[in-house]
Each structure stands twice: as C-alpha cells, then as structure tokens.
PDB file of C-alpha atoms in Angstrom:
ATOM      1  CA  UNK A   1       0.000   0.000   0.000  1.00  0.00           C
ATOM      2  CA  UNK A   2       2.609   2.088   0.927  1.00  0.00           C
ATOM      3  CA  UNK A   3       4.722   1.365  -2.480  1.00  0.00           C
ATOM      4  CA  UNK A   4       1.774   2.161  -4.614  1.00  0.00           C
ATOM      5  CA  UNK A   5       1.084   5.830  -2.942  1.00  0.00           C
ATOM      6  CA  UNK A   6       4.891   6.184  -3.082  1.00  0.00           C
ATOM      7  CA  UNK A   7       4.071   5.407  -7.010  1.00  0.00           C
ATOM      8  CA  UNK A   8       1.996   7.531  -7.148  1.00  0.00           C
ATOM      9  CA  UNK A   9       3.031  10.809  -5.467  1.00  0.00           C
ATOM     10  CA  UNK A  10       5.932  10.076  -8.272  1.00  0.00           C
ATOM     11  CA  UNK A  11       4.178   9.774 -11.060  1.00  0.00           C
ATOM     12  CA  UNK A  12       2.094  13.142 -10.313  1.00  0.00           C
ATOM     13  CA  UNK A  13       5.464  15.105  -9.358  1.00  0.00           C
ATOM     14  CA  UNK A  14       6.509  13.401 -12.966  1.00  0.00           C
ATOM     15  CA  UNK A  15       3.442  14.971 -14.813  1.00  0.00           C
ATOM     16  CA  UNK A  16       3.464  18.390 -13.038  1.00  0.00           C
ATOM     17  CA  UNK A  17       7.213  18.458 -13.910  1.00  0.00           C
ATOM     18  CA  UNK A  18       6.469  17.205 -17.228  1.00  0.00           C
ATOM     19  CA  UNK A  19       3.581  19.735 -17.866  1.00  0.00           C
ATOM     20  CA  UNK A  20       5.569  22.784 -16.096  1.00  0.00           C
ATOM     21  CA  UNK A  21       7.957  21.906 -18.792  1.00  0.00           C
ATOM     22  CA  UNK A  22       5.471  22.309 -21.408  1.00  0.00           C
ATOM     23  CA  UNK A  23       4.601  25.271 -20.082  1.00  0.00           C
ATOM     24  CA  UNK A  24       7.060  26.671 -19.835  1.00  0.00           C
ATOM     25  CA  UNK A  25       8.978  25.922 -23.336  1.00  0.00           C
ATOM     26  CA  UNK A  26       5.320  26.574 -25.133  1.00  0.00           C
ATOM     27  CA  UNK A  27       5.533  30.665 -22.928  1.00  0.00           C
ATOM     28  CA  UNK A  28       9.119  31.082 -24.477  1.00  0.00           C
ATOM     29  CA  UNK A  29       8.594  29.842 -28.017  1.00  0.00           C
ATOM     30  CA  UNK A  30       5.444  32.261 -27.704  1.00  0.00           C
ATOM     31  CA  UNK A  31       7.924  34.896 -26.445  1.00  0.00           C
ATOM     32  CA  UNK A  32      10.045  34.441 -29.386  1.00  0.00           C
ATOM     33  CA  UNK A  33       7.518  34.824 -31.784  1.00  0.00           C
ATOM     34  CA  UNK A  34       6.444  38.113 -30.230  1.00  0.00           C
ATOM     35  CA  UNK A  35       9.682  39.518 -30.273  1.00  0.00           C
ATOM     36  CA  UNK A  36      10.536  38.265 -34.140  1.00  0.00           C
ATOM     37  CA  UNK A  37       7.142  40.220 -35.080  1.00  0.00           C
ATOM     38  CA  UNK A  38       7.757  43.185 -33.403  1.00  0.00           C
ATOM     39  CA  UNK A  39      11.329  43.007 -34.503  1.00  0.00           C
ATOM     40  CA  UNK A  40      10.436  42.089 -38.322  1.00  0.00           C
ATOM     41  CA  UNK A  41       7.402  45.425 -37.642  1.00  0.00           C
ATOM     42  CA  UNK A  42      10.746  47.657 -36.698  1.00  0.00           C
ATOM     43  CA  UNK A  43      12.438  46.935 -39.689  1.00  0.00           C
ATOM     44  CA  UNK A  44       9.381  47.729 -41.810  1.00  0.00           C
ATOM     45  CA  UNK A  45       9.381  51.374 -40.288  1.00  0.00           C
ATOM     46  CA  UNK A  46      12.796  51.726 -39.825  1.00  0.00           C
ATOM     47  CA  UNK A  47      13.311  53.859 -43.088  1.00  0.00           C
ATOM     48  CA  UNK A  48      10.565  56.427 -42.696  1.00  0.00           C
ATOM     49  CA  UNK A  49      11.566  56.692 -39.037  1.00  0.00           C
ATOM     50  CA  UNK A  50      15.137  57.869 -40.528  1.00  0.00           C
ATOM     51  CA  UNK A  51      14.529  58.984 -43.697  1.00  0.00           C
ATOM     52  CA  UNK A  52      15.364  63.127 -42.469  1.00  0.00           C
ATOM     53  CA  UNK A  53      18.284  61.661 -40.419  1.00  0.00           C
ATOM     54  CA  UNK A  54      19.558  59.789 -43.551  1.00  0.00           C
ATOM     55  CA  UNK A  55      19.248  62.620 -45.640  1.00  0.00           C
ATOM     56  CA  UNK A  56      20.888  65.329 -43.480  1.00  0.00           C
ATOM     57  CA  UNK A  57      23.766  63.384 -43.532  1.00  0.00           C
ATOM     58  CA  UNK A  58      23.689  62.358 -46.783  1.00  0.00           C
ATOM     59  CA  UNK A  59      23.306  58.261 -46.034  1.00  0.00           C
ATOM     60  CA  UNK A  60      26.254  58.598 -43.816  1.00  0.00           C
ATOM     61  CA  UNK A  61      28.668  60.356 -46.130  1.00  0.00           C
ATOM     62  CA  UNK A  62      28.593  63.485 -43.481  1.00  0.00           C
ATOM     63  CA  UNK A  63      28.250  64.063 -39.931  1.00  0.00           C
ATOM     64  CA  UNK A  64      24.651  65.445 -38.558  1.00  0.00           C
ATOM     65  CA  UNK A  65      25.012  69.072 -39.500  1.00  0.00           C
ATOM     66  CA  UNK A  66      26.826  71.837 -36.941  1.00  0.00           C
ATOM     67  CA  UNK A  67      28.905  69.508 -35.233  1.00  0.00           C
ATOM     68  CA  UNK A  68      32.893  68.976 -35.735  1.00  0.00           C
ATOM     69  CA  UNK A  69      34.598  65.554 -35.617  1.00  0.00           C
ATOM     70  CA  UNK A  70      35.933  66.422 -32.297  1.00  0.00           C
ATOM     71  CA  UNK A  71      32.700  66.890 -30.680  1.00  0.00           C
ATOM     72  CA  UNK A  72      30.857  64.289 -32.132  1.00  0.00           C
ATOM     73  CA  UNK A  73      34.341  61.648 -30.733  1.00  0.00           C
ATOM     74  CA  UNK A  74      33.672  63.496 -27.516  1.00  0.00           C
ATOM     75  CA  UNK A  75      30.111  62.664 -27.123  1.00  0.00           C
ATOM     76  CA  UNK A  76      30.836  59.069 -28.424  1.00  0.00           C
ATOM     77  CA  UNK A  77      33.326  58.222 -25.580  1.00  0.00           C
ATOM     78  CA  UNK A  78      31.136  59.743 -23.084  1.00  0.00           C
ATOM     79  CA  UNK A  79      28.179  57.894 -24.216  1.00  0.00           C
ATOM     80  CA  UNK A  80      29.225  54.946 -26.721  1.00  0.00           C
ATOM     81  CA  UNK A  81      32.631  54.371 -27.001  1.00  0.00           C
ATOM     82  CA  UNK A  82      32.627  50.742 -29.432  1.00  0.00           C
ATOM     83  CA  UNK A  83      30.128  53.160 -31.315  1.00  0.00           C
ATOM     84  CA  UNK A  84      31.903  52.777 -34.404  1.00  0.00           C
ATOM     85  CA  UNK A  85      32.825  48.772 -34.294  1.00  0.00           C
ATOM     86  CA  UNK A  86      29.035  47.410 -32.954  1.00  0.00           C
ATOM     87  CA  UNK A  87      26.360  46.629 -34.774  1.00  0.00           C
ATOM     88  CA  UNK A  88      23.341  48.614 -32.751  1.00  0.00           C
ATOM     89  CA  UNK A  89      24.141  46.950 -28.747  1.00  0.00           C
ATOM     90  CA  UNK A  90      27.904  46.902 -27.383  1.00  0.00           C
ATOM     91  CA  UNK A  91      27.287  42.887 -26.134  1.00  0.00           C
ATOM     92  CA  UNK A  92      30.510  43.848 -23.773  1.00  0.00           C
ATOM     93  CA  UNK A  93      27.123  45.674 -21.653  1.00  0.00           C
ATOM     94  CA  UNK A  94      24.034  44.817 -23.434  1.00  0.00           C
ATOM     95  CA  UNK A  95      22.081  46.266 -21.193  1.00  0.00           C
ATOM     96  CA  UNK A  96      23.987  49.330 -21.493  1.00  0.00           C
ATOM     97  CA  UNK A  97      22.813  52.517 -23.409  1.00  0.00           C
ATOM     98  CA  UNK A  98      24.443  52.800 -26.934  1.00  0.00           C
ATOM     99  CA  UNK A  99      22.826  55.564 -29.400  1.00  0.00           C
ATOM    100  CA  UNK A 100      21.322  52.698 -31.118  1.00  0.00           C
ATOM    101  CA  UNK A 101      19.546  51.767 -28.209  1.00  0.00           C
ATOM    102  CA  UNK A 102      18.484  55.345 -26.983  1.00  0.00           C
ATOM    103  CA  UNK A 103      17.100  56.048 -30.227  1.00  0.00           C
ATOM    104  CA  UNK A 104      15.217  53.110 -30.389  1.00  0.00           C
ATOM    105  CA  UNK A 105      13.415  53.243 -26.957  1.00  0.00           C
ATOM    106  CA  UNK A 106      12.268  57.165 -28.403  1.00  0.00           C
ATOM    107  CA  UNK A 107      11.023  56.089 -31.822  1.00  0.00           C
ATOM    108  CA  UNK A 108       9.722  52.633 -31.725  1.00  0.00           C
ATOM    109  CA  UNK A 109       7.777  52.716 -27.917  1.00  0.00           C
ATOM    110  CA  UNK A 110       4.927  55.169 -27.634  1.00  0.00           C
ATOM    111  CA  UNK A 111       6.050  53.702 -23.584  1.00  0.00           C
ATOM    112  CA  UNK A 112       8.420  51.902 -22.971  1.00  0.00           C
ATOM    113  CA  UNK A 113       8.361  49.949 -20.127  1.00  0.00           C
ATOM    114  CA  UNK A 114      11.428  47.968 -18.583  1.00  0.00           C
ATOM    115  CA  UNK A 115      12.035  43.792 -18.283  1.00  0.00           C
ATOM    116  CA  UNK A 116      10.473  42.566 -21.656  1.00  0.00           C
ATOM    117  CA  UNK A 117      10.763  46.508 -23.020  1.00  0.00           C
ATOM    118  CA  UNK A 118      14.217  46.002 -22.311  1.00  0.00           C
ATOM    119  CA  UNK A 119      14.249  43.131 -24.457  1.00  0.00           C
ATOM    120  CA  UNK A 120      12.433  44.301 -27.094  1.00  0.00           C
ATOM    121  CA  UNK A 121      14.870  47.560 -27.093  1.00  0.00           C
ATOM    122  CA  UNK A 122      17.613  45.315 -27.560  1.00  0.00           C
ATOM    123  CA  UNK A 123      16.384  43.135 -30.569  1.00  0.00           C
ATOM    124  CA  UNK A 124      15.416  46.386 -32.513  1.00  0.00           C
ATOM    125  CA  UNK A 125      19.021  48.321 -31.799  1.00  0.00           C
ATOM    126  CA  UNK A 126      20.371  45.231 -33.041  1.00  0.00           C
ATOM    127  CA  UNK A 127      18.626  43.813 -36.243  1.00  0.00           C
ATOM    128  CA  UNK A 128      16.670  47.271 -37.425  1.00  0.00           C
ATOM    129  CA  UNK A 129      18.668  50.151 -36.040  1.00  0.00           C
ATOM    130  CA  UNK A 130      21.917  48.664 -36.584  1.00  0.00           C
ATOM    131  CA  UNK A 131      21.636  46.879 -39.631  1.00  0.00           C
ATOM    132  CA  UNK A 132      19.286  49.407 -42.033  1.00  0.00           C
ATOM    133  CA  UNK A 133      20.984  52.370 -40.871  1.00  0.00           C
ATOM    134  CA  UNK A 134      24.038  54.799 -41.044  1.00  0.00           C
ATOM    135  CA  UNK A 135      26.081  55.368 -38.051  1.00  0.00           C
ATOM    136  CA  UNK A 136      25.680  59.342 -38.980  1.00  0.00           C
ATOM    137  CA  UNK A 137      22.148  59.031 -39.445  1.00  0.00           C
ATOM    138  CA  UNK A 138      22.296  57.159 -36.003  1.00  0.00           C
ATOM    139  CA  UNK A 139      23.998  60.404 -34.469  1.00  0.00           C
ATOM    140  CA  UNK A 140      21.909  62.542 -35.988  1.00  0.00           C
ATOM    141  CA  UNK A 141      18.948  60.823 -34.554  1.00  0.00           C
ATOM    142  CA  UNK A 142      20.432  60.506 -31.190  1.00  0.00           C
ATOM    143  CA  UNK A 143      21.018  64.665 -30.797  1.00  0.00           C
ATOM    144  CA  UNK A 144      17.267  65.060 -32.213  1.00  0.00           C
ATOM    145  CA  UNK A 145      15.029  62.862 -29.957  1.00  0.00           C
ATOM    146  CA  UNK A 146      16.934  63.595 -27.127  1.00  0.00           C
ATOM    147  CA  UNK A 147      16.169  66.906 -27.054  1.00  0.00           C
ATOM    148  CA  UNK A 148      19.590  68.435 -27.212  1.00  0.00           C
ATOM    149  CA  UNK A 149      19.054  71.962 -28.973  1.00  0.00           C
ATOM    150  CA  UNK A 150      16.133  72.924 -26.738  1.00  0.00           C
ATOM    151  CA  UNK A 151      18.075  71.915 -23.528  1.00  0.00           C
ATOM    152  CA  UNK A 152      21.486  73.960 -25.059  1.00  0.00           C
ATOM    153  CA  UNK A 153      18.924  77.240 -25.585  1.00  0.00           C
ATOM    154  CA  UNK A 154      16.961  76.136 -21.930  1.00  0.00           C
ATOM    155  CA  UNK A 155      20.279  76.259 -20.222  1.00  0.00           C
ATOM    156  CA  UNK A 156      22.180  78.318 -21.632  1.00  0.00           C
ATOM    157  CA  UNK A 157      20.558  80.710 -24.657  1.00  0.00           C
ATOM    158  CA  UNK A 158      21.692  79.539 -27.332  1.00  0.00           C
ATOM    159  CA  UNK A 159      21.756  76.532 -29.985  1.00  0.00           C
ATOM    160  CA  UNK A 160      23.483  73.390 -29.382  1.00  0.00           C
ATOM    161  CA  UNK A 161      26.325  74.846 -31.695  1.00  0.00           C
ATOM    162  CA  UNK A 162      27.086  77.755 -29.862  1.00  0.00           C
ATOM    163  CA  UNK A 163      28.145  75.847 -26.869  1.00  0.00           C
ATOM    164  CA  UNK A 164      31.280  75.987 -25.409  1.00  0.00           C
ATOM    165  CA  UNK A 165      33.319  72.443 -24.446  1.00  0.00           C
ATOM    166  CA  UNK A 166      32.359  72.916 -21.375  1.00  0.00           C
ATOM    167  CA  UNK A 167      29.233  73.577 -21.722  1.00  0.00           C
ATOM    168  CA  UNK A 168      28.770  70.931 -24.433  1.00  0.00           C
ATOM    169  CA  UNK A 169      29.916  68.306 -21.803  1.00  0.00           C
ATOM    170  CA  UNK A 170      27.578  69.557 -18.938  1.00  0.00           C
ATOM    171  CA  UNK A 171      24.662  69.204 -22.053  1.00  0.00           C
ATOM    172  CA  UNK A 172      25.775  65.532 -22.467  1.00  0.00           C
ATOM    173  CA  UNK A 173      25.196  64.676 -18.459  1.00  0.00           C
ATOM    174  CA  UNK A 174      22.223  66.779 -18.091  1.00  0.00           C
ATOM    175  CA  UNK A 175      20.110  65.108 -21.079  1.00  0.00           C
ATOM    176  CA  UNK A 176      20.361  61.571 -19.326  1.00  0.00           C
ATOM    177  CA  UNK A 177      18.679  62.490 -16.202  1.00  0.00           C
ATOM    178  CA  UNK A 178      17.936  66.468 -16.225  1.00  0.00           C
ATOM    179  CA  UNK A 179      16.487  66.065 -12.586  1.00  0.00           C
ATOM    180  CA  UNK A 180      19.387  65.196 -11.059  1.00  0.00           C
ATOM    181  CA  UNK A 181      22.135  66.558 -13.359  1.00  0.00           C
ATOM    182  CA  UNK A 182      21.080  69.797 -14.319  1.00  0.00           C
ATOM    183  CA  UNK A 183      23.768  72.505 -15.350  1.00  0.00           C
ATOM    184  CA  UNK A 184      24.422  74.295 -12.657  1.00  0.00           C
ATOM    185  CA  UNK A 185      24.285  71.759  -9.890  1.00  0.00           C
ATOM    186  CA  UNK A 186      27.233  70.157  -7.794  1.00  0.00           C
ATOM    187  CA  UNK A 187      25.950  66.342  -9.193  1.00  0.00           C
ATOM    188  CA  UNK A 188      26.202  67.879 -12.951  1.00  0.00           C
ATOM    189  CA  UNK A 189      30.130  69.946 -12.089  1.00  0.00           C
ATOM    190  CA  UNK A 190      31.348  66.399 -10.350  1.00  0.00           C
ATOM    191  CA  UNK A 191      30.293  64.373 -13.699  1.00  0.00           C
ATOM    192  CA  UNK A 192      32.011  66.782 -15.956  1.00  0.00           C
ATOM    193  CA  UNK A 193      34.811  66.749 -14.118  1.00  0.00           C
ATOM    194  CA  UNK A 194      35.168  63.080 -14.592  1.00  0.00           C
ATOM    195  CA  UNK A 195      34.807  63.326 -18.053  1.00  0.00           C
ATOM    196  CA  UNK A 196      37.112  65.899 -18.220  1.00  0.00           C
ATOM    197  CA  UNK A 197      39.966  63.498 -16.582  1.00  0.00           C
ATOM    198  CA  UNK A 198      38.772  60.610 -18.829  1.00  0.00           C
ATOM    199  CA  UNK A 199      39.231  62.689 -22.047  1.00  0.00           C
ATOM    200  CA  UNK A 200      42.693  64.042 -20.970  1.00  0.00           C
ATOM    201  CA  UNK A 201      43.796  60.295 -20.479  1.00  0.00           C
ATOM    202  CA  UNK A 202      44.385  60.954 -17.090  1.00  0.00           C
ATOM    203  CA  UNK A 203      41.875  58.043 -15.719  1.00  0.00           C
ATOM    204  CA  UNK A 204      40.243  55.107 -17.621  1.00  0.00           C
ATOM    205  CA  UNK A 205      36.886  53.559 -17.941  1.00  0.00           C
ATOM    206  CA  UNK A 206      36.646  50.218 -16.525  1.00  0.00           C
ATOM    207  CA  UNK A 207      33.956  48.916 -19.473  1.00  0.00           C
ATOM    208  CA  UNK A 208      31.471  49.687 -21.195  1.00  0.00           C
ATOM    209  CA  UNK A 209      29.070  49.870 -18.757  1.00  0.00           C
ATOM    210  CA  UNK A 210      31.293  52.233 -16.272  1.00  0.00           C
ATOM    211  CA  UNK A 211      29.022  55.073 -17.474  1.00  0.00           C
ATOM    212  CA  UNK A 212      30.068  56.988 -14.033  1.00  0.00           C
ATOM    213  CA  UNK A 213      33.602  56.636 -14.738  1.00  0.00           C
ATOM    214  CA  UNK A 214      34.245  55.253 -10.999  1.00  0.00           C
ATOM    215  CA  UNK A 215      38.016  55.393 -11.524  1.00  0.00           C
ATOM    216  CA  UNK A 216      38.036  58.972 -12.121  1.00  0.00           C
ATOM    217  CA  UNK A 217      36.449  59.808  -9.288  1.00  0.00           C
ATOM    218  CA  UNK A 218      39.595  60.593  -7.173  1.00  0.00           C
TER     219      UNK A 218
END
C-alpha cells in the first residue's frame, strides 16, 4: 500500500514536472515569436523613421550638421565608445545605453516599459537600427530625440552649436537624467569633471558599462 502511494506521489510530481515543462517551453517559443514580429514590424518602419536623419547626412557620407569631428568623438566616448565597431548593442554591456539603443526606446515605444521593453529595445538596436541604418544618421537621430538643442537654448541661450566644451559636456550629463544633473548643480560639475579626466587620459573607464567613470572619481 505504501509502495503504490509512493508510485503515485511520483508519477504526479513526474506529470506536473512534465507539464511545467510544457509550459514553460510553449511561454518562451510564444515569447520568441512576439519579439521576431515586433522586430520584423521595426524593420518595416525603420526607413521612414530615418529617412530626415539619412538625408541630413547624406546616407552617412557626413556628420549630422553643426557639429565637428571632435565633438561628435567626444560625445561618443562619453556615451558609446565601441560606437563605431558594434552593430546597434555593445554585447561587452548589453544592457547598457548605446545611441542605437536610446534612439530606439524614443522612436519605436509610444512607452516603454522595462524587463520585456528592455528586451524588445535590444532586438530592434540590433537587427533594425543597426543593420538598415548609417552610423551618422544614427547620431543625428540621437542629438534630435533627445532633445539636445532645446536643452542647449533652456540652459544656456543659445543653440546646441554655440556651446562651449564645457558647456557641451555639462549638455551631455544633463540630457540623461535632467532632474538630477542639471547645469548648474554640484551632481552635474562632479560628472564633468570626470569626463574631463577621462578625455585628458588621465583616468580610464573600466567597461562599457562604467558610465560613471568610478576610476576617475579621485
């Protein structure tokens, strides 16, 4: 009596394991599917979405217009330094924030919404952003949806071009988080300071994903 309950508390821990299983593999290939439409739904849109950011720069033949090679190397080691070698995500920090990925979480979610967002975010940098686009047009598009002429005239009066370096580089921390790291404020002064010791090769960033530049915080 006692074998066959033994029996059969085993053979119903075997069928819930069994069906959890199921479950569970039948949830992620439904996940997967999801994700391959949306991403397939990206690519469809992905040249009207760029078309004025494509032809500003010409397809990629010129930088987005009013800013020098200098500046444009500047913001891309603040913000994206393998800019120029990935393909949309830097998998060294996927998770990370390349321009790829920025611009994607402004143009393709009307709210965007972290774990599967996240995701989602990802897929789209990656095999729409990455691979039908220009890395100028991706520049371009970066500076536009993240508001950066409005905040340079906010904060200080004038268009993004006028600005100073320094006042370039306290733009660059401010559009992340403006709460927190307006220009102006003690959290905003500390970051460009860091950045200004990174870009003088004075201090290093340990990865990727060091987007606070820890080591050059001494």
């Amino acid at each position: 009596m006692q074998d066959a309950k033994r029996r059969a508390r085993s053979f119903a821990a075997a069928t819930a394991g069994s069906a959890l299983a199921a479950f569970a593999g039948a949830a992620f290939a439904a996940l997967v599917g999801y994700e391959a439409v949306s991403v397939a739904l990206a690519r469809v849109a992905t040249p009207a979405l760029f078309a004025r950011y494509e032809a500003e720069t010409d397809h990629g033949a010129k930088l987005p217009p009013g800013f020098s090679r200098e500046r444009i190397e500047t913001l891309l080691r603040v913000r994206d330094p393998r800019f120029w070698t990935h393909g949309g995500v830097d998998w060294s920090a996927p998770l990370g924030g390349t321009l790829a990925q920025s611009v994607t979480k402004k143009l393709y979610f009307a709210d965007f919404k972290p774990g599967f967002g996240r995701i989602r975010q990802t897929l789209i940098a990656r095999f729409a952003v990455g691979a039908l686009t220009s890395k100028s047009a991706q520049i371009a598009a970066f500076i536009d949806v993240n508001g950066f002429d409005p905040a340079a005239r906010k904060w200080f009066g004038k268009p993004l071009a006028e600005l100073d370096d320094g006042e370039f580089l306290a733009l660059v921390v401010a559009v992340d988080d403006p709460k927190d790291f307006a220009p102006g404020t003690q959290a905003n002064a500390e970051r460009v300071r860091r950045i200004e010791k990174h870009l003088a090769g004075l201090c290093e960033r340990r990865g990727s994903s060091d987007v606070w530049l820890d080591d050059c915080g001494d």
